[in-house]
Structure formats: structure tokens, C-alpha cells
PDB file of C-alpha atoms in Angstrom:
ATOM      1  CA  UNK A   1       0.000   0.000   0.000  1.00 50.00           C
ATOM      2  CA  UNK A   2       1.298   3.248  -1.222  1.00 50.00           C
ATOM      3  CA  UNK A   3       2.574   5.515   2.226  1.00 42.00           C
ATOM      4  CA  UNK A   4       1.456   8.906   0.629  1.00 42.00           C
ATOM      5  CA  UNK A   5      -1.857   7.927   0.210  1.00 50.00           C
ATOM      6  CA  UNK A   6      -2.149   7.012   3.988  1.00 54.00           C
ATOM      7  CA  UNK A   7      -0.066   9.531   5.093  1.00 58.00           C
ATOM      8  CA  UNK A   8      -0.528  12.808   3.189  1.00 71.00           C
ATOM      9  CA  UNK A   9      -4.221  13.366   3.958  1.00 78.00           C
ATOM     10  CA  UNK A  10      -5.628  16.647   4.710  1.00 83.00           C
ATOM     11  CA  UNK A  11      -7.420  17.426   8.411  1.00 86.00           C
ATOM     12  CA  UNK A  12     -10.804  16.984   6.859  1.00 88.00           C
ATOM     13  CA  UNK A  13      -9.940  13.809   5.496  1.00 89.00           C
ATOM     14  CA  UNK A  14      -9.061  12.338   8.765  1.00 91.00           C
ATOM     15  CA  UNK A  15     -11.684  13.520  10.628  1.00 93.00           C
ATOM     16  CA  UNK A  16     -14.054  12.218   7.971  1.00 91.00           C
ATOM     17  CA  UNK A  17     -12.057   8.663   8.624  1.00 93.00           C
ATOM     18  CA  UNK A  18     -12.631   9.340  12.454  1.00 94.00           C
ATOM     19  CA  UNK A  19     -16.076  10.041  11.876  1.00 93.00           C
ATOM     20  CA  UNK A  20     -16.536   6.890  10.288  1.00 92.00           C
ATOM     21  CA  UNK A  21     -14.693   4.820  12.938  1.00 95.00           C
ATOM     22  CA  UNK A  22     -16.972   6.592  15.752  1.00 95.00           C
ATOM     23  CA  UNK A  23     -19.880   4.966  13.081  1.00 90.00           C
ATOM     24  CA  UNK A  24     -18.548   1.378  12.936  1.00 93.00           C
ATOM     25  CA  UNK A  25     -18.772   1.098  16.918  1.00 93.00           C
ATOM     26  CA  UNK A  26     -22.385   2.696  16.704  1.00 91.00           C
ATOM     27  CA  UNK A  27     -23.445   0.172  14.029  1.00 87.00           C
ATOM     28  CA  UNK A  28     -22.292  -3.056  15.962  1.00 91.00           C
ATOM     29  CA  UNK A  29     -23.949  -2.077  18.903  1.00 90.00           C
ATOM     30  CA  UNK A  30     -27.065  -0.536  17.773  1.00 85.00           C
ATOM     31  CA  UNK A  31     -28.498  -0.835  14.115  1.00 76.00           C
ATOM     32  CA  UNK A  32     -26.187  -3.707  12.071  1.00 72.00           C
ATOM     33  CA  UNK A  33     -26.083  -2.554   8.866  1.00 66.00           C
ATOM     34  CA  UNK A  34     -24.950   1.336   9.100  1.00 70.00           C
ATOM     35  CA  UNK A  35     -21.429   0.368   8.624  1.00 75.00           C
ATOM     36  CA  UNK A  36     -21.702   0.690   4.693  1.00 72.00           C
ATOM     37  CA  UNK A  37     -21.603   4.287   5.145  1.00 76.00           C
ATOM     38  CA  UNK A  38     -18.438   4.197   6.548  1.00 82.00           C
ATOM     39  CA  UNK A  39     -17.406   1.598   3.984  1.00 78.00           C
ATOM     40  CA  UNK A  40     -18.459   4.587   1.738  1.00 75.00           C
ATOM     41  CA  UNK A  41     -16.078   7.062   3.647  1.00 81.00           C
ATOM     42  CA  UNK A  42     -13.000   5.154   3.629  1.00 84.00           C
ATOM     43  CA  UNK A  43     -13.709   4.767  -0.290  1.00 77.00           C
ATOM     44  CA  UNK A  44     -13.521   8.017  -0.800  1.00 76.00           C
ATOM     45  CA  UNK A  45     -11.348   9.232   1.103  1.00 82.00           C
ATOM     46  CA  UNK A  46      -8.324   6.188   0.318  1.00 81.00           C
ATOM     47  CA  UNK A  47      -8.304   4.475  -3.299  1.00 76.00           C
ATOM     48  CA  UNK A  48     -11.417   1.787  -2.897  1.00 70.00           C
ATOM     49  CA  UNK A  49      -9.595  -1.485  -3.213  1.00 72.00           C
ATOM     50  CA  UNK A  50      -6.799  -0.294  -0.531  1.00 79.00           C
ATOM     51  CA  UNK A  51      -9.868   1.218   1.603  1.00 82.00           C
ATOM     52  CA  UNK A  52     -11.315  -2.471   2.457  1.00 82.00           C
ATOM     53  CA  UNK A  53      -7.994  -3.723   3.752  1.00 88.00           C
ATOM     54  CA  UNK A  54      -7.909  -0.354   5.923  1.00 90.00           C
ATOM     55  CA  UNK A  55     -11.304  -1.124   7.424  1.00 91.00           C
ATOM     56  CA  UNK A  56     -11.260  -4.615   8.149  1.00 92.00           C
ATOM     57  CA  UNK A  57      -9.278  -4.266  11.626  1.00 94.00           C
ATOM     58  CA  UNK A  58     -10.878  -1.195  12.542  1.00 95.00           C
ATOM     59  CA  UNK A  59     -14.286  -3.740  11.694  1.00 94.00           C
ATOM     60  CA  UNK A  60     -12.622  -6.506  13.758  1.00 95.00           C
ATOM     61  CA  UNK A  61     -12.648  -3.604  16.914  1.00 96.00           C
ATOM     62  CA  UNK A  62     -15.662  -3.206  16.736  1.00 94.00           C
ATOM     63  CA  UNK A  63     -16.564  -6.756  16.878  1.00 95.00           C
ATOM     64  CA  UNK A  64     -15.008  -7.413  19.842  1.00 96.00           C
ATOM     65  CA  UNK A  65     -16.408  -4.579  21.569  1.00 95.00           C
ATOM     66  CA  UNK A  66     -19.987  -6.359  20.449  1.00 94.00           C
ATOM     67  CA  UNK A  67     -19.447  -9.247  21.467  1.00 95.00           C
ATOM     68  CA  UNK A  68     -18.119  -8.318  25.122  1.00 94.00           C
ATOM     69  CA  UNK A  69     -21.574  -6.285  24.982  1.00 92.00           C
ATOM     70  CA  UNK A  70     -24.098  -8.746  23.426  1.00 93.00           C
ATOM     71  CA  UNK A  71     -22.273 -12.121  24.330  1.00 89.00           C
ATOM     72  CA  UNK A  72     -24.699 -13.957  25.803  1.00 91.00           C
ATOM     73  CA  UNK A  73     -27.371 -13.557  23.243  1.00 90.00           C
ATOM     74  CA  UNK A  74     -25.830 -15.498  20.519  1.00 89.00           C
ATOM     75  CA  UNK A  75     -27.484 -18.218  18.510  1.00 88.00           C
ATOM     76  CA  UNK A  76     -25.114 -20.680  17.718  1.00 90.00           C
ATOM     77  CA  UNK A  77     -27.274 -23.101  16.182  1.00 88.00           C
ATOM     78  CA  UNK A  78     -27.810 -20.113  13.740  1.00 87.00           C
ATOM     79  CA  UNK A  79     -24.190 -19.478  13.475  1.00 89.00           C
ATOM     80  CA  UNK A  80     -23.006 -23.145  12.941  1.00 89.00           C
ATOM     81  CA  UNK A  81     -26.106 -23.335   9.913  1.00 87.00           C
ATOM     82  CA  UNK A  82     -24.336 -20.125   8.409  1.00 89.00           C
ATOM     83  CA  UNK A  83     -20.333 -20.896   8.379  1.00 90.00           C
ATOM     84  CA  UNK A  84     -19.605 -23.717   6.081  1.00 91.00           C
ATOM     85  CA  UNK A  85     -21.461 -21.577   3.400  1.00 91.00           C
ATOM     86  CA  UNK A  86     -19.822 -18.116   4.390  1.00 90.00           C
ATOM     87  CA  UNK A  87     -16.768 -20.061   4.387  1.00 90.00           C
ATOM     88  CA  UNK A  88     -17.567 -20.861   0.160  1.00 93.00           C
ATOM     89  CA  UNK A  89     -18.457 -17.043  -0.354  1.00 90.00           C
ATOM     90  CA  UNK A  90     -15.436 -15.894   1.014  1.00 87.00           C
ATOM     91  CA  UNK A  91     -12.980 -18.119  -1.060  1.00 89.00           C
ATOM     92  CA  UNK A  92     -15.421 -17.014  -3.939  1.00 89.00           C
ATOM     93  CA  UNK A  93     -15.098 -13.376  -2.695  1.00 84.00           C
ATOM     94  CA  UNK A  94     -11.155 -14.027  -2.620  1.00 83.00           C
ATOM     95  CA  UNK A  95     -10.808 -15.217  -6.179  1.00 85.00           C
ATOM     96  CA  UNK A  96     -13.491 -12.477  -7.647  1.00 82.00           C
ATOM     97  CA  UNK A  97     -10.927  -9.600  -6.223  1.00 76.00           C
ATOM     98  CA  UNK A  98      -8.062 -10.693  -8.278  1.00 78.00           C
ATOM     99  CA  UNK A  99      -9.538 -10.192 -11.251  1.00 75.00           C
ATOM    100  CA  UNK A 100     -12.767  -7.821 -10.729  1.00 71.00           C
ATOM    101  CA  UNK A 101     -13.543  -4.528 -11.477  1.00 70.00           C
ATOM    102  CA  UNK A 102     -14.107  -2.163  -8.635  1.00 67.00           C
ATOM    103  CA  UNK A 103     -17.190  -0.700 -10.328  1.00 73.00           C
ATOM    104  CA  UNK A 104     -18.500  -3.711 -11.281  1.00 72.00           C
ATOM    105  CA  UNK A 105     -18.131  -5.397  -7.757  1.00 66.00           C
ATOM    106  CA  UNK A 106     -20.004  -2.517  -6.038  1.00 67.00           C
ATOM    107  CA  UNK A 107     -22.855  -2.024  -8.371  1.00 74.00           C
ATOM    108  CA  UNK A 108     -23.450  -6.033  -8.383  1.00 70.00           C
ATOM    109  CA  UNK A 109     -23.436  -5.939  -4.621  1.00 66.00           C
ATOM    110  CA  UNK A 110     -25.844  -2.454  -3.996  1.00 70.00           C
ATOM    111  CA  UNK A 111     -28.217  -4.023  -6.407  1.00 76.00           C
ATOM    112  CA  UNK A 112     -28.166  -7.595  -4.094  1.00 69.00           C
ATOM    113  CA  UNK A 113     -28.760  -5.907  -1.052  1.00 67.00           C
ATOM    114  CA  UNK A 114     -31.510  -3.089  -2.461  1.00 76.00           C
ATOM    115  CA  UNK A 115     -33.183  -6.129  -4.032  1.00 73.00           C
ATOM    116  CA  UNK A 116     -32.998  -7.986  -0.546  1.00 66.00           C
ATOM    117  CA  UNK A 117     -34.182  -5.227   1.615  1.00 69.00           C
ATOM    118  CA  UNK A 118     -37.334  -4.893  -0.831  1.00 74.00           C
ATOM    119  CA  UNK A 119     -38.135  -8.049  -0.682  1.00 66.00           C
ATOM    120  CA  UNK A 120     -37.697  -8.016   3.174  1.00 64.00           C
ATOM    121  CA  UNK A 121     -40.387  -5.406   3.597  1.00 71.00           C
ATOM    122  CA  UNK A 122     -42.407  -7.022   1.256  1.00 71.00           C
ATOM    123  CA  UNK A 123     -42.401 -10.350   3.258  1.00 62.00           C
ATOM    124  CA  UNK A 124     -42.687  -8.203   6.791  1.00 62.00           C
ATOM    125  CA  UNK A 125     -46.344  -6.275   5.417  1.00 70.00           C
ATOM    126  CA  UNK A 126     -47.489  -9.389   4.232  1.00 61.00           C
ATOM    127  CA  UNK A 127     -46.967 -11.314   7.109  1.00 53.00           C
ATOM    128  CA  UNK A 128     -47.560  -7.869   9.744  1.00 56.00           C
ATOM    129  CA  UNK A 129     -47.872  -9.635  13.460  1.00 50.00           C
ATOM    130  CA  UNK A 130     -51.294  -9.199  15.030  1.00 41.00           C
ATOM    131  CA  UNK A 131     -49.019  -8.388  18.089  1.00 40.00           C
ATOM    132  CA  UNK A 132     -45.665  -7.308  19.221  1.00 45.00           C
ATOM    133  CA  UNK A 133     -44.172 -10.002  22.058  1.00 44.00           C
ATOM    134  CA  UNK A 134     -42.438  -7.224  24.572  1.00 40.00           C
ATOM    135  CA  UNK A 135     -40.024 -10.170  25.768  1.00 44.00           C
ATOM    136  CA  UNK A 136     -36.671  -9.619  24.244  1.00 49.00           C
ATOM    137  CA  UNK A 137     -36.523 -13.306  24.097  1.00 46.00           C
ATOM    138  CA  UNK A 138     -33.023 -15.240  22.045  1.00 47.00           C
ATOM    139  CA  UNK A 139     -34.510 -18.139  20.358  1.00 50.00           C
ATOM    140  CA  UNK A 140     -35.658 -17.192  16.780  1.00 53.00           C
ATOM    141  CA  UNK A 141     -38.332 -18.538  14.498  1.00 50.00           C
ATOM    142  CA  UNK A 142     -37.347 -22.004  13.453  1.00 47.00           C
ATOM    143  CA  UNK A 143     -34.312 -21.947  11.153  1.00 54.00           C
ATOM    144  CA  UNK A 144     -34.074 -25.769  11.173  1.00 57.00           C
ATOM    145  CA  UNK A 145     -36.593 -27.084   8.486  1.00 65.00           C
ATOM    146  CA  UNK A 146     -35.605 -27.308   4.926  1.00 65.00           C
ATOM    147  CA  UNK A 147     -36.783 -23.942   3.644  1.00 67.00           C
ATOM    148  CA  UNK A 148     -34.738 -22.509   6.747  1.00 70.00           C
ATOM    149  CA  UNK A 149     -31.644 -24.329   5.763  1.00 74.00           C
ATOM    150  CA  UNK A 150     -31.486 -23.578   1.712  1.00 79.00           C
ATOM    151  CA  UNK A 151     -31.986 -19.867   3.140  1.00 79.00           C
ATOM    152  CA  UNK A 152     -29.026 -19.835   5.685  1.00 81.00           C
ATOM    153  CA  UNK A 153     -27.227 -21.202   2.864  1.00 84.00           C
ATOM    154  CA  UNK A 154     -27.467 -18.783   0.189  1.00 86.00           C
ATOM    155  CA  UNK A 155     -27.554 -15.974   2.067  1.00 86.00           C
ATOM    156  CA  UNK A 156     -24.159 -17.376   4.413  1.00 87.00           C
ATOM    157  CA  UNK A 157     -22.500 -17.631   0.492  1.00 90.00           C
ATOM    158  CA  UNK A 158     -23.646 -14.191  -0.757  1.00 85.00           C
ATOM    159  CA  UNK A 159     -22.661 -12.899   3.200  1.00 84.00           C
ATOM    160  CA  UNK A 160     -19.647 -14.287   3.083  1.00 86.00           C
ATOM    161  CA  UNK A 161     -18.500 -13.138  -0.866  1.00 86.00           C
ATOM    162  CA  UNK A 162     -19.682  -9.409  -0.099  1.00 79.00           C
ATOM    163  CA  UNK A 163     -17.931  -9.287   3.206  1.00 79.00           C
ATOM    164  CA  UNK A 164     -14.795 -10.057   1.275  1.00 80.00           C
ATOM    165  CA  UNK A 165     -15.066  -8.232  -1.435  1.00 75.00           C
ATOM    166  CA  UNK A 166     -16.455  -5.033  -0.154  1.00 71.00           C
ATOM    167  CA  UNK A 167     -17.049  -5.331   3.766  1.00 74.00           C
ATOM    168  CA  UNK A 168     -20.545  -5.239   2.861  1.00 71.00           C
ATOM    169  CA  UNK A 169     -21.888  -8.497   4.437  1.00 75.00           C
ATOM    170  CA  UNK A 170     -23.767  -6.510   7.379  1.00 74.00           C
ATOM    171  CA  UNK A 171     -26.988  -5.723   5.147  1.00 72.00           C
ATOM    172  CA  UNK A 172     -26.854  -8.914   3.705  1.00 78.00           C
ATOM    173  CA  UNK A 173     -27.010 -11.018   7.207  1.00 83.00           C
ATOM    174  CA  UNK A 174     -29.285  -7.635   8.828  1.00 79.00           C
ATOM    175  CA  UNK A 175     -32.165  -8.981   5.863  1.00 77.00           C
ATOM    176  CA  UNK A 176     -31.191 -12.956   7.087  1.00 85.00           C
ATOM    177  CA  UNK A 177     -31.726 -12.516  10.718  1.00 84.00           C
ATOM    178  CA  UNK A 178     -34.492 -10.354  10.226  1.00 79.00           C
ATOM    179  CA  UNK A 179     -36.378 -12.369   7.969  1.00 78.00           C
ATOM    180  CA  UNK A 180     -35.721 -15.175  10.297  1.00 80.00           C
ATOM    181  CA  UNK A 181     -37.287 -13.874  12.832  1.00 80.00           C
ATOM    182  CA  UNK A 182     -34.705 -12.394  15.269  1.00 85.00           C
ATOM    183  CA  UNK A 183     -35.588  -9.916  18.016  1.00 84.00           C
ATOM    184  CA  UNK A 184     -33.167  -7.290  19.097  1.00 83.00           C
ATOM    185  CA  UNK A 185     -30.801  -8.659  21.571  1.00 87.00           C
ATOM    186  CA  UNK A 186     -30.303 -12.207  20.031  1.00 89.00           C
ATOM    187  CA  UNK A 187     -30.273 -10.548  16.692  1.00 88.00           C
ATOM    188  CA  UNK A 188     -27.001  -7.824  17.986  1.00 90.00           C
ATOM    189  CA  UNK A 189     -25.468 -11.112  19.560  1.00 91.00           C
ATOM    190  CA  UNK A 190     -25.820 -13.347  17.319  1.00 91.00           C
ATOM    191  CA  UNK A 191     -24.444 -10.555  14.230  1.00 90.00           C
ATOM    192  CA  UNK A 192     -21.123  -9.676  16.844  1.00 92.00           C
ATOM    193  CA  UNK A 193     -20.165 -12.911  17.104  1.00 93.00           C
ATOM    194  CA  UNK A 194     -21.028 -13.891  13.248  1.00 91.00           C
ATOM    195  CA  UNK A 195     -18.362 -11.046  12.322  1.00 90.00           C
ATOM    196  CA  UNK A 196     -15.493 -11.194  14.610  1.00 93.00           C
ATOM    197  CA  UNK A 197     -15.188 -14.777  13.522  1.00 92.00           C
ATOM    198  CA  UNK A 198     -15.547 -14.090   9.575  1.00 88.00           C
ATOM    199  CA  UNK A 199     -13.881 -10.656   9.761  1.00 90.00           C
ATOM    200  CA  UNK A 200     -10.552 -12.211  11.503  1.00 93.00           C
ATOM    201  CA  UNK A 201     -10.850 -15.203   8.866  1.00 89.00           C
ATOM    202  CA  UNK A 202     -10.301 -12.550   6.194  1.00 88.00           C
ATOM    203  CA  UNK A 203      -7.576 -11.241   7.443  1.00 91.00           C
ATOM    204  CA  UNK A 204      -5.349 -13.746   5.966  1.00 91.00           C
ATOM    205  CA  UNK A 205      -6.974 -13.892   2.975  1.00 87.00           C
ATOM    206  CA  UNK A 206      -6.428  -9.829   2.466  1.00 86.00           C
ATOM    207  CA  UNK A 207      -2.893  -9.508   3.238  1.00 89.00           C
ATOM    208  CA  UNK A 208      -2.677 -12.563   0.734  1.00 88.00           C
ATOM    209  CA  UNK A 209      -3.965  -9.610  -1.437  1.00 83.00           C
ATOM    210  CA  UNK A 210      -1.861  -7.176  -0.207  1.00 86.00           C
ATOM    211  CA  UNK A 211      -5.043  -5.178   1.305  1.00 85.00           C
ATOM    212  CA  UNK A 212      -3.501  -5.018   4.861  1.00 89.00           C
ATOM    213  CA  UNK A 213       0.132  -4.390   5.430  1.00 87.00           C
ATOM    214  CA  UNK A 214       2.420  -2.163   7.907  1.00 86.00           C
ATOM    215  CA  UNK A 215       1.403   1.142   6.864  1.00 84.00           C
ATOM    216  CA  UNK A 216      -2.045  -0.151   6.541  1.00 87.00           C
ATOM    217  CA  UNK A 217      -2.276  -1.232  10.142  1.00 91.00           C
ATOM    218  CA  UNK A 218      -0.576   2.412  11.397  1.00 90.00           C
ATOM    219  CA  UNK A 219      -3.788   4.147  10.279  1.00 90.00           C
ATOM    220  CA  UNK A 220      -5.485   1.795  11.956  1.00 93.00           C
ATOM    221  CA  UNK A 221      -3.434   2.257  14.860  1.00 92.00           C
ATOM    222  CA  UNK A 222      -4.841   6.154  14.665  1.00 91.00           C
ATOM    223  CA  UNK A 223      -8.265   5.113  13.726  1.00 94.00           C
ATOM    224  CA  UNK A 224      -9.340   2.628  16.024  1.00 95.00           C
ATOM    225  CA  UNK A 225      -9.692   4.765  19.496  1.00 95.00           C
ATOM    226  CA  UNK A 226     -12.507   6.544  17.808  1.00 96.00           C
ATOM    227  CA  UNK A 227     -14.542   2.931  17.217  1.00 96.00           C
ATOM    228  CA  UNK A 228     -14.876   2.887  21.296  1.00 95.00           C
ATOM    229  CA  UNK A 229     -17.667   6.335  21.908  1.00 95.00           C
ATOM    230  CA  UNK A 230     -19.137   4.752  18.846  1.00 94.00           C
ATOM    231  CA  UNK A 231     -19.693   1.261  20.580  1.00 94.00           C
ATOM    232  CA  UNK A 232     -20.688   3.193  23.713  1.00 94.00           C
ATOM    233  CA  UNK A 233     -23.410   5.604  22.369  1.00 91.00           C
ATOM    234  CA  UNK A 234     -24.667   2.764  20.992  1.00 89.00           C
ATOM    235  CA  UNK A 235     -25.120   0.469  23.658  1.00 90.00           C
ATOM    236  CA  UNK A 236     -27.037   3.189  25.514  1.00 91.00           C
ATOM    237  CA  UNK A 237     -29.140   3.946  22.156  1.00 86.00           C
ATOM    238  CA  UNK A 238     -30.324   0.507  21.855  1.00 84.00           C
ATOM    239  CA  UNK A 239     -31.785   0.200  25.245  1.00 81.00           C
ATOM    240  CA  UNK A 240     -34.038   2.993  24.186  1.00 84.00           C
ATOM    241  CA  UNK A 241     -35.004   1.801  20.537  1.00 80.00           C
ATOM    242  CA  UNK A 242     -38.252  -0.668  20.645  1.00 78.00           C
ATOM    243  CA  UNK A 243     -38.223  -3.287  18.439  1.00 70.00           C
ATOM    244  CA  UNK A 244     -40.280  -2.266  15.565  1.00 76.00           C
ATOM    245  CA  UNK A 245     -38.296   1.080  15.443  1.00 80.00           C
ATOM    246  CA  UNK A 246     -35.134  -1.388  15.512  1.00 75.00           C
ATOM    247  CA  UNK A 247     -35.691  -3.277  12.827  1.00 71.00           C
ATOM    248  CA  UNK A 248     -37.010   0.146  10.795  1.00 78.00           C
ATOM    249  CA  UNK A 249     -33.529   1.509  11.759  1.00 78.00           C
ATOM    250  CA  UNK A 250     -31.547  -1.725  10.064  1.00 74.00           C
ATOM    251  CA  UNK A 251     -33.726  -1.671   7.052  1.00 76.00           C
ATOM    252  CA  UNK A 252     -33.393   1.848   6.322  1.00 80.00           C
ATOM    253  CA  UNK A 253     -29.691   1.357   7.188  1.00 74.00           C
ATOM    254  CA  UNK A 254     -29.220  -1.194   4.939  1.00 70.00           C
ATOM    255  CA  UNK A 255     -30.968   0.636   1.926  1.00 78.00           C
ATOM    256  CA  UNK A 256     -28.939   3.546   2.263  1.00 75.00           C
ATOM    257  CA  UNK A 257     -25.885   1.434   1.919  1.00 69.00           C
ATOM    258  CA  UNK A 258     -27.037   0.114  -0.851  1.00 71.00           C
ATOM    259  CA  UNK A 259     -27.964   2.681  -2.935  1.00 78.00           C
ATOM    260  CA  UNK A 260     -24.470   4.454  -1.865  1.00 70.00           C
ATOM    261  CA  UNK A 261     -23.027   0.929  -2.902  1.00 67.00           C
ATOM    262  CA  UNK A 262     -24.916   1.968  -6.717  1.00 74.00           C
ATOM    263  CA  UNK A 263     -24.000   5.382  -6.834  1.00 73.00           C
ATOM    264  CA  UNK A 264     -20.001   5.701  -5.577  1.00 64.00           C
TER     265      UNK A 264
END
């Protein structure tokens, strides 16, 4: 990775880096998903291919500080389902990078995850609850029948190639959990410990690539104090979001990635 372009950045382009740091804690605490607009920063701010190498430890923070949050909410049943086929969209992901266009790769992926959110909200007003449960409760709808299990699997590949080839896994799994049926505190656990183990999986794969390297890491080093008010605020934001506003907040998250995914 070239030094100058990490190094010789003006004030406003750090801060805007900061800002988007302070955003990754937020989202993996609070509404899953809102980490494409800081995958949209560091785009624009470093050259976009260099930018996903930047982010992924700065990602990986924030997962841990999730997981030390939301730990004992986890599904694992749900997690075990998801791995073996994130594992096959990552090596997908890996090969796709040496060869793809960043344009192309981008507008493939914001068209996936528009296209998923729609049909999200489509499936959501069709099938509106008569009633909300208040219990915050961690077991899911059933995710075990055969229906549940061809869906973990494609969306654990598709998760698992955009996550390596653009960070951008977080609105694919937000639309997975959601549509299986989720609520908010199994949903954050369950997403913090999904991505600190496929985040630190990739890192190998991206210094393979040359994505992550000494100078990469320094930025990092400057970067990653900011991801800890952003984890904070929003710990104490989701204690004060209901559920329906929650999962409101993760779809409108997730389109707005998109679409920045079409249009960057």
C-alpha cells in the first residue's frame, strides 16, 4: 500500500475517517447494517480497493467490543447453519478480487442488497404480526426445516463473498436474521459474534492480497480509538429503541448502503 496515500491526507480527510470509525462502533452495537456508510467514507477518502484492507481491523474492533456487549445472546445453532457456506463465499469473494472490477463489484453488490431489503419489507407487510411479544426473548423462528436451511445457505455464500469483497456483508445477514425472525438482543449477539469470527478469517486472505500491510495497520493504529464512543453511544441507544423502530432503523440502514453501494 502506497505511504502517501495514507499519510498525506488533509485534516478533513481524517476527521471524515474518524467520523466513520466513531460509526462502525455505533453500528455493531445498535443498528447492524450502518457500517456501509463508513465503507463509503474510507472509499472516498483512500483508493477503494486499498480502503477495504484499511477497514477490516478497525471492523474486527468493533466486533469485539460487540461481542463483550451482546455475548450472551448469541445463537449458535444459527451461526453453525451459516459458516460452512460463508466459508464458500469468502474463497469465492477471494478469487473475484483478483480479477474484478471495482465498479462492477459494487454495483453487483448495492443491487443484491436493495433487491434484498425490498423483498424483506415485502415479506414483513405481508406477514404484519397481530401483536408485538415485549419479551426480548433469544430463540428465533425455526431456522431448522428445509426452507430454513437452503436460506441460511445462500444468504451465508452471498454474506460471506460481499464481506470479502467489499465489507458489505452486514446488510446482507441484517435482511437474514431479520427475515428469520430475530428480536433485538439475540439478533445484535448473534451478528457480533457472526463477524469477529468471519472478519478475523479474512484477514489472511487480504494480506494474501496485499489489502492489509504495515502502513495499513498504522492508520489503523490512529483510527481505532474513535470505534470505542461509537460502541458506547450505541449500547445506551439501543436500550431505548423498541423493536419495531429497531428493525425500521436496520432496514433503512441497509438501503442507504445500498444505494451508496450503486451510486459511488
Amino acid at each position: 500500500m502506497n505511504t502517501m496515500t495514507l499519510w498525506h491526507m488533509t485534516h478533513w480527510e481524517f476527521a471524515a475517517l474518524a467520523a466513520a470509525a466513531v460509526l462502525v462502533g455505533f453500528s455493531k452495537t445498535a443498528v447492524s447494517g450502518a457500517n456501509t456508510v463508513s465503507l463509503a467514507i474510507f472509499a472516498a477518502v483512500l483508493p477503494a480497493r486499498e480502503s477495504t484492507g484499511v477497514l477490516l481491523p478497525i471492523l474486527i474492533a468493533g466486533d469485539v467490543l460487540a461481542v463483550l456487549t451482546y455475548r450472551r445472546h448469541a445463537h449458535w445453532p444459527t451461526l453453525w447453519r451459516l459458516f460452512p457456506a460463508v466459508a464458500v463465499g469468502v474463497v469465492v469473494g477471494t478469487v473475484f478480487l483478483v480479477w474484478a472490477d471495482d465498479k462492477v463489484v459494487r454495483t453487483s453488490i448495492g443491487a443484491i442488497v436493495l433487491f434484498m431489503a425490498g423483498v424483506t419489507v415485502w415479506r414483513r407487510r405481508r406477514a404484519e404480526p397481530e401483536s408485538e411479544p415485549e419479551s426480548d426473548g433469544d430463540e428465533p423462528e425455526a431456522v431448522s426445516t428445509p426452507a430454513g436451511r437452503f436460506k441460511a445457505r445462500s444468504y451465508g455464500v452471498l454474506g460471506g463473498f460481499t464481506t470479502m469483497v467489499a465489507n458489505a456483508g452486514g446488510p446482507v445477514m441484517s435482511m437474514y436474521l431479520l427475515s428469520a425472525g430475530f428480536r433485538k438482543l439475540s439478533f445484535l449477539g448473534t451478528s457480533a459474534f457472526f463477524f469477529l469470527i468471519v472478519n478475523v478469517s479474512k484477514v489472511p486472505f487480504s494480506a494474501g492480497l496485499g489489502l492489509i500491510d504495515g502502513h495499513s495497520l498504522l492508520l489503523d493504529a490512529a483510527l481505532v480509538v474513535f470505534v470505542v464512543p461509537g460502541a458506547f453511544l450505541g449500547k445506551w441507544a439501543v436500550s431505548r429503541i423498541n423493536q419495531r423502530l429497531f428493525e425500521q432503523l436496520v432496514i433503512a440502514a441497509t438501503v442507504v448502503g445500498g444505494a451508496q453501494l450503486l451510486l459511488r
